[in-house]
PDB file of C-alpha atoms and ligand atoms in Angstrom:
ATOM      1  CA  MET A 424     -18.753   4.887 -68.647  1.00 87.00           C
ATOM      2  CA  LYS A 425     -16.552   4.865 -65.563  1.00 96.00           C
ATOM      3  CA  LEU A 426     -19.474   4.179 -63.190  1.00 97.00           C
ATOM      4  CA  LYS A 427     -19.623   0.658 -64.645  1.00 97.00           C
ATOM      5  CA  GLU A 428     -16.157   0.011 -63.209  1.00 98.00           C
ATOM      6  CA  VAL A 429     -17.282   0.951 -59.688  1.00 98.00           C
ATOM      7  CA  LYS A 430     -17.878  -2.179 -57.650  1.00 98.00           C
ATOM      8  CA  LYS A 431     -18.657  -3.227 -54.127  1.00 98.00           C
ATOM      9  CA  ILE A 432     -16.072  -5.854 -53.146  1.00 98.00           C
ATOM     10  CA  LYS A 433     -16.842  -8.398 -50.444  1.00 98.00           C
ATOM     11  CA  LEU A 434     -13.676  -8.772 -48.372  1.00 98.00           C
ATOM     12  CA  PRO A 435     -12.527 -11.844 -46.441  1.00 98.00           C
ATOM     13  CA  LYS A 436     -14.110 -12.050 -42.999  1.00 98.00           C
ATOM     14  CA  ILE A 437     -12.775 -14.394 -40.338  1.00 98.00           C
ATOM     15  CA  GLU A 438     -15.487 -14.846 -37.757  1.00 98.00           C
ATOM     16  CA  ASP A 439     -14.419 -15.808 -34.296  1.00 96.00           C
ATOM     17  CA  HIS A 440     -15.961 -15.742 -30.821  1.00 98.00           C
ATOM     18  CA  ARG A 441     -13.227 -13.181 -30.059  1.00 98.00           C
ATOM     19  CA  GLY A 442     -14.545 -10.884 -32.788  1.00 98.00           C
ATOM     20  CA  ASN A 443     -14.290 -10.605 -36.557  1.00 98.00           C
ATOM     21  CA  LEU A 444     -11.200  -9.926 -38.647  1.00 98.00           C
ATOM     22  CA  THR A 445     -11.019  -8.624 -42.217  1.00 98.00           C
ATOM     23  CA  PHE A 446      -7.846  -8.315 -44.284  1.00 98.00           C
ATOM     24  CA  ILE A 447      -7.005  -6.843 -47.670  1.00 98.00           C
ATOM     25  CA  GLU A 448      -4.074  -7.687 -49.909  1.00 98.00           C
ATOM     26  CA  GLY A 449      -3.202  -5.305 -52.733  1.00 98.00           C
ATOM     27  CA  ASN A 450      -3.512  -6.840 -56.222  1.00 98.00           C
ATOM     28  CA  ASN A 451      -5.371  -9.774 -54.703  1.00 98.00           C
ATOM     29  CA  HIS A 452      -8.613  -8.672 -53.071  1.00 98.00           C
ATOM     30  CA  ILE A 453      -8.439  -5.290 -54.803  1.00 98.00           C
ATOM     31  CA  PRO A 454      -7.184  -4.488 -58.320  1.00 98.00           C
ATOM     32  CA  PHE A 455      -4.244  -2.261 -57.330  1.00 98.00           C
ATOM     33  CA  SER A 456      -1.267  -2.225 -54.998  1.00 98.00           C
ATOM     34  CA  ILE A 457      -1.679  -0.089 -51.895  1.00 98.00           C
ATOM     35  CA  ALA A 458       0.557   2.981 -51.701  1.00 98.00           C
ATOM     36  CA  ARG A 459      -1.318   4.939 -49.027  1.00 99.00           C
ATOM     37  CA  VAL A 460      -3.933   4.518 -46.325  1.00 98.00           C
ATOM     38  CA  TYR A 461      -5.936   7.359 -44.789  1.00 98.00           C
ATOM     39  CA  TYR A 462      -9.091   7.614 -42.759  1.00 98.00           C
ATOM     40  CA  LEU A 463     -11.779  10.126 -41.940  1.00 98.00           C
ATOM     41  CA  TYR A 464     -13.142  10.143 -38.405  1.00 98.00           C
ATOM     42  CA  ASP A 465     -14.801  12.520 -35.917  1.00 98.00           C
ATOM     43  CA  VAL A 466     -16.851  13.758 -38.872  1.00 98.00           C
ATOM     44  CA  PRO A 467     -19.493  16.204 -37.555  1.00 97.00           C
ATOM     45  CA  GLY A 468     -23.113  15.384 -38.380  1.00 94.00           C
ATOM     46  CA  GLY A 469     -24.449  16.885 -41.603  1.00 96.00           C
ATOM     47  CA  VAL A 470     -21.118  17.622 -43.266  1.00 97.00           C
ATOM     48  CA  GLU A 471     -20.048  16.493 -46.708  1.00 98.00           C
ATOM     49  CA  ARG A 472     -16.552  15.313 -47.620  1.00 98.00           C
ATOM     50  CA  GLY A 473     -14.955  14.496 -50.933  1.00 98.00           C
ATOM     51  CA  GLY A 474     -16.229  16.666 -53.741  1.00 98.00           C
ATOM     52  CA  HIS A 475     -13.498  15.733 -56.177  1.00 98.00           C
ATOM     53  CA  ALA A 476     -12.316  13.215 -58.773  1.00 98.00           C
ATOM     54  CA  HIS A 477      -8.903  11.745 -59.534  1.00 98.00           C
ATOM     55  CA  LYS A 478      -6.915  11.573 -62.747  1.00 98.00           C
ATOM     56  CA  GLN A 479      -4.801   8.477 -61.997  1.00 98.00           C
ATOM     57  CA  LEU A 480      -5.687   7.399 -58.453  1.00 98.00           C
ATOM     58  CA  GLU A 481      -7.749   4.304 -57.682  1.00 98.00           C
ATOM     59  CA  GLN A 482      -9.248   3.784 -54.237  1.00 98.00           C
ATOM     60  CA  LEU A 483     -11.104   1.357 -52.036  1.00 99.00           C
ATOM     61  CA  ILE A 484     -13.430   3.014 -49.521  1.00 99.00           C
ATOM     62  CA  ILE A 485     -14.562   1.103 -46.433  1.00 99.00           C
ATOM     63  CA  ALA A 486     -16.929   1.991 -43.606  1.00 98.00           C
ATOM     64  CA  ALA A 487     -14.564   0.554 -40.962  1.00 98.00           C
ATOM     65  CA  SER A 488     -17.128   1.682 -38.394  1.00 98.00           C
ATOM     66  CA  GLY A 489     -20.620   3.150 -38.710  1.00 98.00           C
ATOM     67  CA  SER A 490     -22.049   4.165 -42.064  1.00 98.00           C
ATOM     68  CA  PHE A 491     -22.080   6.858 -44.744  1.00 98.00           C
ATOM     69  CA  ASP A 492     -23.246   7.361 -48.318  1.00 98.00           C
ATOM     70  CA  VAL A 493     -20.987   7.739 -51.343  1.00 98.00           C
ATOM     71  CA  VAL A 494     -22.567   9.734 -54.177  1.00 98.00           C
ATOM     72  CA  LEU A 495     -20.829   8.980 -57.475  1.00 98.00           C
ATOM     73  CA  ASP A 496     -20.884  10.766 -60.816  1.00 98.00           C
ATOM     74  CA  ASP A 497     -18.827  10.003 -63.939  1.00 98.00           C
ATOM     75  CA  GLY A 498     -20.078  13.059 -65.821  1.00 97.00           C
ATOM     76  CA  TYR A 499     -22.825  11.033 -67.507  1.00 97.00           C
ATOM     77  CA  SER A 500     -24.752   9.378 -64.691  1.00 97.00           C
ATOM     78  CA  LYS A 501     -24.937   9.301 -60.914  1.00 98.00           C
ATOM     79  CA  LYS A 502     -25.485   6.718 -58.259  1.00 98.00           C
ATOM     80  CA  LYS A 503     -25.500   6.501 -54.494  1.00 98.00           C
ATOM     81  CA  VAL A 504     -23.943   3.642 -52.546  1.00 98.00           C
ATOM     82  CA  THR A 505     -24.416   3.206 -48.805  1.00 98.00           C
ATOM     83  CA  LEU A 506     -21.516   1.636 -46.924  1.00 98.00           C
ATOM     84  CA  ASN A 507     -22.376   0.174 -43.538  1.00 98.00           C
ATOM     85  CA  ARG A 508     -20.443  -3.100 -43.205  1.00 98.00           C
ATOM     86  CA  SER A 509     -16.727  -3.352 -42.397  1.00 98.00           C
ATOM     87  CA  TYR A 510     -16.263  -6.335 -44.745  1.00 98.00           C
ATOM     88  CA  TYR A 511     -17.336  -4.492 -47.906  1.00 98.00           C
ATOM     89  CA  GLY A 512     -15.159  -2.051 -49.818  1.00 98.00           C
ATOM     90  CA  LEU A 513     -16.223   0.235 -52.628  1.00 99.00           C
ATOM     91  CA  TYR A 514     -13.730   0.220 -55.501  1.00 98.00           C
ATOM     92  CA  LEU A 515     -13.471   3.565 -57.287  1.00 98.00           C
ATOM     93  CA  PRO A 516     -11.553   3.781 -60.570  1.00 98.00           C
ATOM     94  CA  THR A 517     -10.093   6.990 -61.977  1.00 98.00           C
ATOM     95  CA  MET A 518     -12.348   9.815 -63.177  1.00 98.00           C
ATOM     96  CA  VAL A 519     -15.285   9.379 -60.812  1.00 98.00           C
ATOM     97  CA  TRP A 520     -16.549  12.403 -58.907  1.00 98.00           C
ATOM     98  CA  ARG A 521     -17.410  11.416 -55.329  1.00 98.00           C
ATOM     99  CA  GLU A 522     -19.144  13.033 -52.403  1.00 98.00           C
ATOM    100  CA  LEU A 523     -19.338  11.413 -48.983  1.00 98.00           C
ATOM    101  CA  THR A 524     -22.433  12.324 -46.971  1.00 98.00           C
ATOM    102  CA  ASN A 525     -24.723  11.186 -44.202  1.00 98.00           C
ATOM    103  CA  PHE A 526     -21.971  10.047 -41.817  1.00 98.00           C
ATOM    104  CA  SER A 527     -23.329   8.246 -38.781  1.00 98.00           C
ATOM    105  CA  SER A 528     -22.034   9.268 -35.389  1.00 97.00           C
ATOM    106  CA  GLY A 529     -18.639   7.608 -34.809  1.00 97.00           C
ATOM    107  CA  ALA A 530     -18.241   6.563 -38.469  1.00 98.00           C
ATOM    108  CA  VAL A 531     -14.734   5.795 -39.690  1.00 98.00           C
ATOM    109  CA  CYS A 532     -14.112   5.979 -43.450  1.00 98.00           C
ATOM    110  CA  LEU A 533     -10.998   3.977 -44.276  1.00 99.00           C
ATOM    111  CA  VAL A 534      -9.456   4.619 -47.698  1.00 98.00           C
ATOM    112  CA  LEU A 535      -6.817   2.522 -49.477  1.00 98.00           C
ATOM    113  CA  ALA A 536      -5.189   4.428 -52.310  1.00 99.00           C
ATOM    114  CA  SER A 537      -3.052   3.295 -55.248  1.00 99.00           C
ATOM    115  CA  LEU A 538      -0.715   6.330 -55.158  1.00 98.00           C
ATOM    116  CA  PRO A 539       0.850   8.717 -52.649  1.00 98.00           C
ATOM    117  CA  TYR A 540      -0.932  12.020 -52.088  1.00 98.00           C
ATOM    118  CA  ASN A 541      -0.537  14.439 -54.971  1.00 98.00           C
ATOM    119  CA  GLU A 542      -2.759  17.504 -55.245  1.00 98.00           C
ATOM    120  CA  ARG A 543      -2.100  17.616 -59.020  1.00 98.00           C
ATOM    121  CA  ASP A 544      -4.026  14.327 -59.351  1.00 98.00           C
ATOM    122  CA  TYR A 545      -7.258  16.013 -58.215  1.00 98.00           C
ATOM    123  CA  TYR A 546     -10.112  17.613 -60.091  1.00 98.00           C
ATOM    124  CA  ARG A 547     -11.720  19.823 -57.465  1.00 98.00           C
ATOM    125  CA  ASP A 548     -13.804  21.810 -59.919  1.00 98.00           C
ATOM    126  CA  TYR A 549     -16.839  19.849 -61.135  1.00 98.00           C
ATOM    127  CA  ASP A 550     -17.183  21.728 -64.424  1.00 98.00           C
ATOM    128  CA  GLU A 551     -13.527  21.118 -65.278  1.00 98.00           C
ATOM    129  CA  PHE A 552     -13.930  17.427 -64.390  1.00 98.00           C
ATOM    130  CA  LYS A 553     -17.030  17.147 -66.554  1.00 97.00           C
ATOM    131  CA  LYS A 554     -15.349  18.728 -69.560  1.00 97.00           C
ATOM    132  CA  VAL A 555     -12.515  16.212 -69.352  1.00 97.00           C
ATOM    133  CA  ALA A 556     -14.937  13.299 -68.764  1.00 97.00           C
ATOM    134  CA  TRP A 557     -16.839  14.318 -71.889  1.00 95.00           C
ATOM    135  CA  GLY A 558     -13.602  14.506 -73.871  1.00 94.00           C
ATOM    136  CA  LEU A 559     -14.064  18.233 -74.418  1.00 84.00           C
ATOM    137  CA  THR A 560     -10.432  18.990 -73.657  1.00 76.00           C
ATOM    138  CA  GLY A 561      -7.301  17.396 -75.060  1.00 60.00           C
ATOM    139  CA  GLU A 562      -6.144  16.477 -71.567  1.00 59.00           C
ATOM    140  CA  ARG A 563      -7.260  12.892 -71.362  1.00 54.00           C
ATOM    141  CA  LYS A 564      -7.237  10.727 -74.459  1.00 51.00           C
ATOM    142  CA  LYS A 565      -6.741   7.273 -72.939  1.00 51.00           C
ATOM    143  CA  LYS A 566      -9.159   5.350 -70.584  1.00 49.00           C
TER     144      LYS A 566
HETATM  145  P1  TYD B  84      -9.389  16.645 -48.867  1.00 84.47           P
HETATM  146  O1  TYD B  84      -8.973  15.990 -50.153  1.00 84.47           O
HETATM  147  O2  TYD B  84     -10.025  17.995 -48.944  1.00 84.47           O
HETATM  148  O3  TYD B  84     -10.387  15.669 -48.096  1.00 84.47           O
HETATM  149  P2  TYD B  84     -11.727  15.079 -48.705  1.00 84.47           P
HETATM  150  O4  TYD B  84     -11.389  13.654 -49.048  1.00 84.47           O
HETATM  151  O5  TYD B  84     -12.793  15.224 -47.711  1.00 84.47           O
HETATM  152  O6  TYD B  84     -12.017  15.888 -49.933  1.00 84.47           O
HETATM  153  O7  TYD B  84      -8.129  16.684 -47.930  1.00 84.47           O
HETATM  154  C1  TYD B  84      -8.095  17.510 -46.798  1.00 84.47           C
HETATM  155  C2  TYD B  84      -6.671  17.991 -46.591  1.00 84.47           C
HETATM  156  O8  TYD B  84      -5.816  16.904 -46.283  1.00 84.47           O
HETATM  157  C3  TYD B  84      -6.103  18.693 -47.811  1.00 84.47           C
HETATM  158  O9  TYD B  84      -5.379  19.824 -47.363  1.00 84.47           O
HETATM  159  C4  TYD B  84      -5.121  17.685 -48.385  1.00 84.47           C
HETATM  160  C5  TYD B  84      -4.696  16.893 -47.177  1.00 84.47           C
HETATM  161  N1  TYD B  84      -4.350  15.491 -47.471  1.00 84.47           N
HETATM  162  C6  TYD B  84      -3.042  15.086 -47.372  1.00 84.47           C
HETATM  163  O10 TYD B  84      -2.122  15.884 -47.046  1.00 84.47           O
HETATM  164  N2  TYD B  84      -2.728  13.779 -47.623  1.00 84.47           N
HETATM  165  C7  TYD B  84      -3.694  12.878 -47.978  1.00 84.47           C
HETATM  166  O11 TYD B  84      -3.383  11.688 -48.217  1.00 84.47           O
HETATM  167  C8  TYD B  84      -5.060  13.322 -48.113  1.00 84.47           C
HETATM  168  C9  TYD B  84      -6.156  12.381 -48.522  1.00 84.47           C
HETATM  169  C10 TYD B  84      -5.346  14.640 -47.838  1.00 84.47           C
END
């Protein structure tokens, strides 16, 4: 089950009287090289983001500021992870449906991605995702 591959990764944190510093090296602190960085910010209260899964993309999701919940579903089981520390990242492998909810005011969701943006890598329809996750289509034989 893909949810077993989801993990919270504790990132390096350099504490200093001038403030804290966290850094991330691709293929060192996280299990992929970083091809893209994006971030969500100015998220209005009560909205939900995400609502999709990826075919090939791996990601690390960080609450760079504030907090939010990540609701995960691999087609078999679900779990909710709260991110509220800038020195933890949530590693998401391929084929995990995610919804981001409960954003605090001023939250910044920083995402490191293993591939450039490609809309064809998305499942945006949950039923289609679930069929593939259950092996009910011929589309995905490996992993
Ligand atoms: P979307 O995937 O809907 O955001 P969420 O993660 O909340 O589901 O992306 C919103 C829009 O931004 C959509 O039109 C695609 C575009 N986009 C890019 O052009 N490049 C990117 O790297 C990302 C993540 C999104």
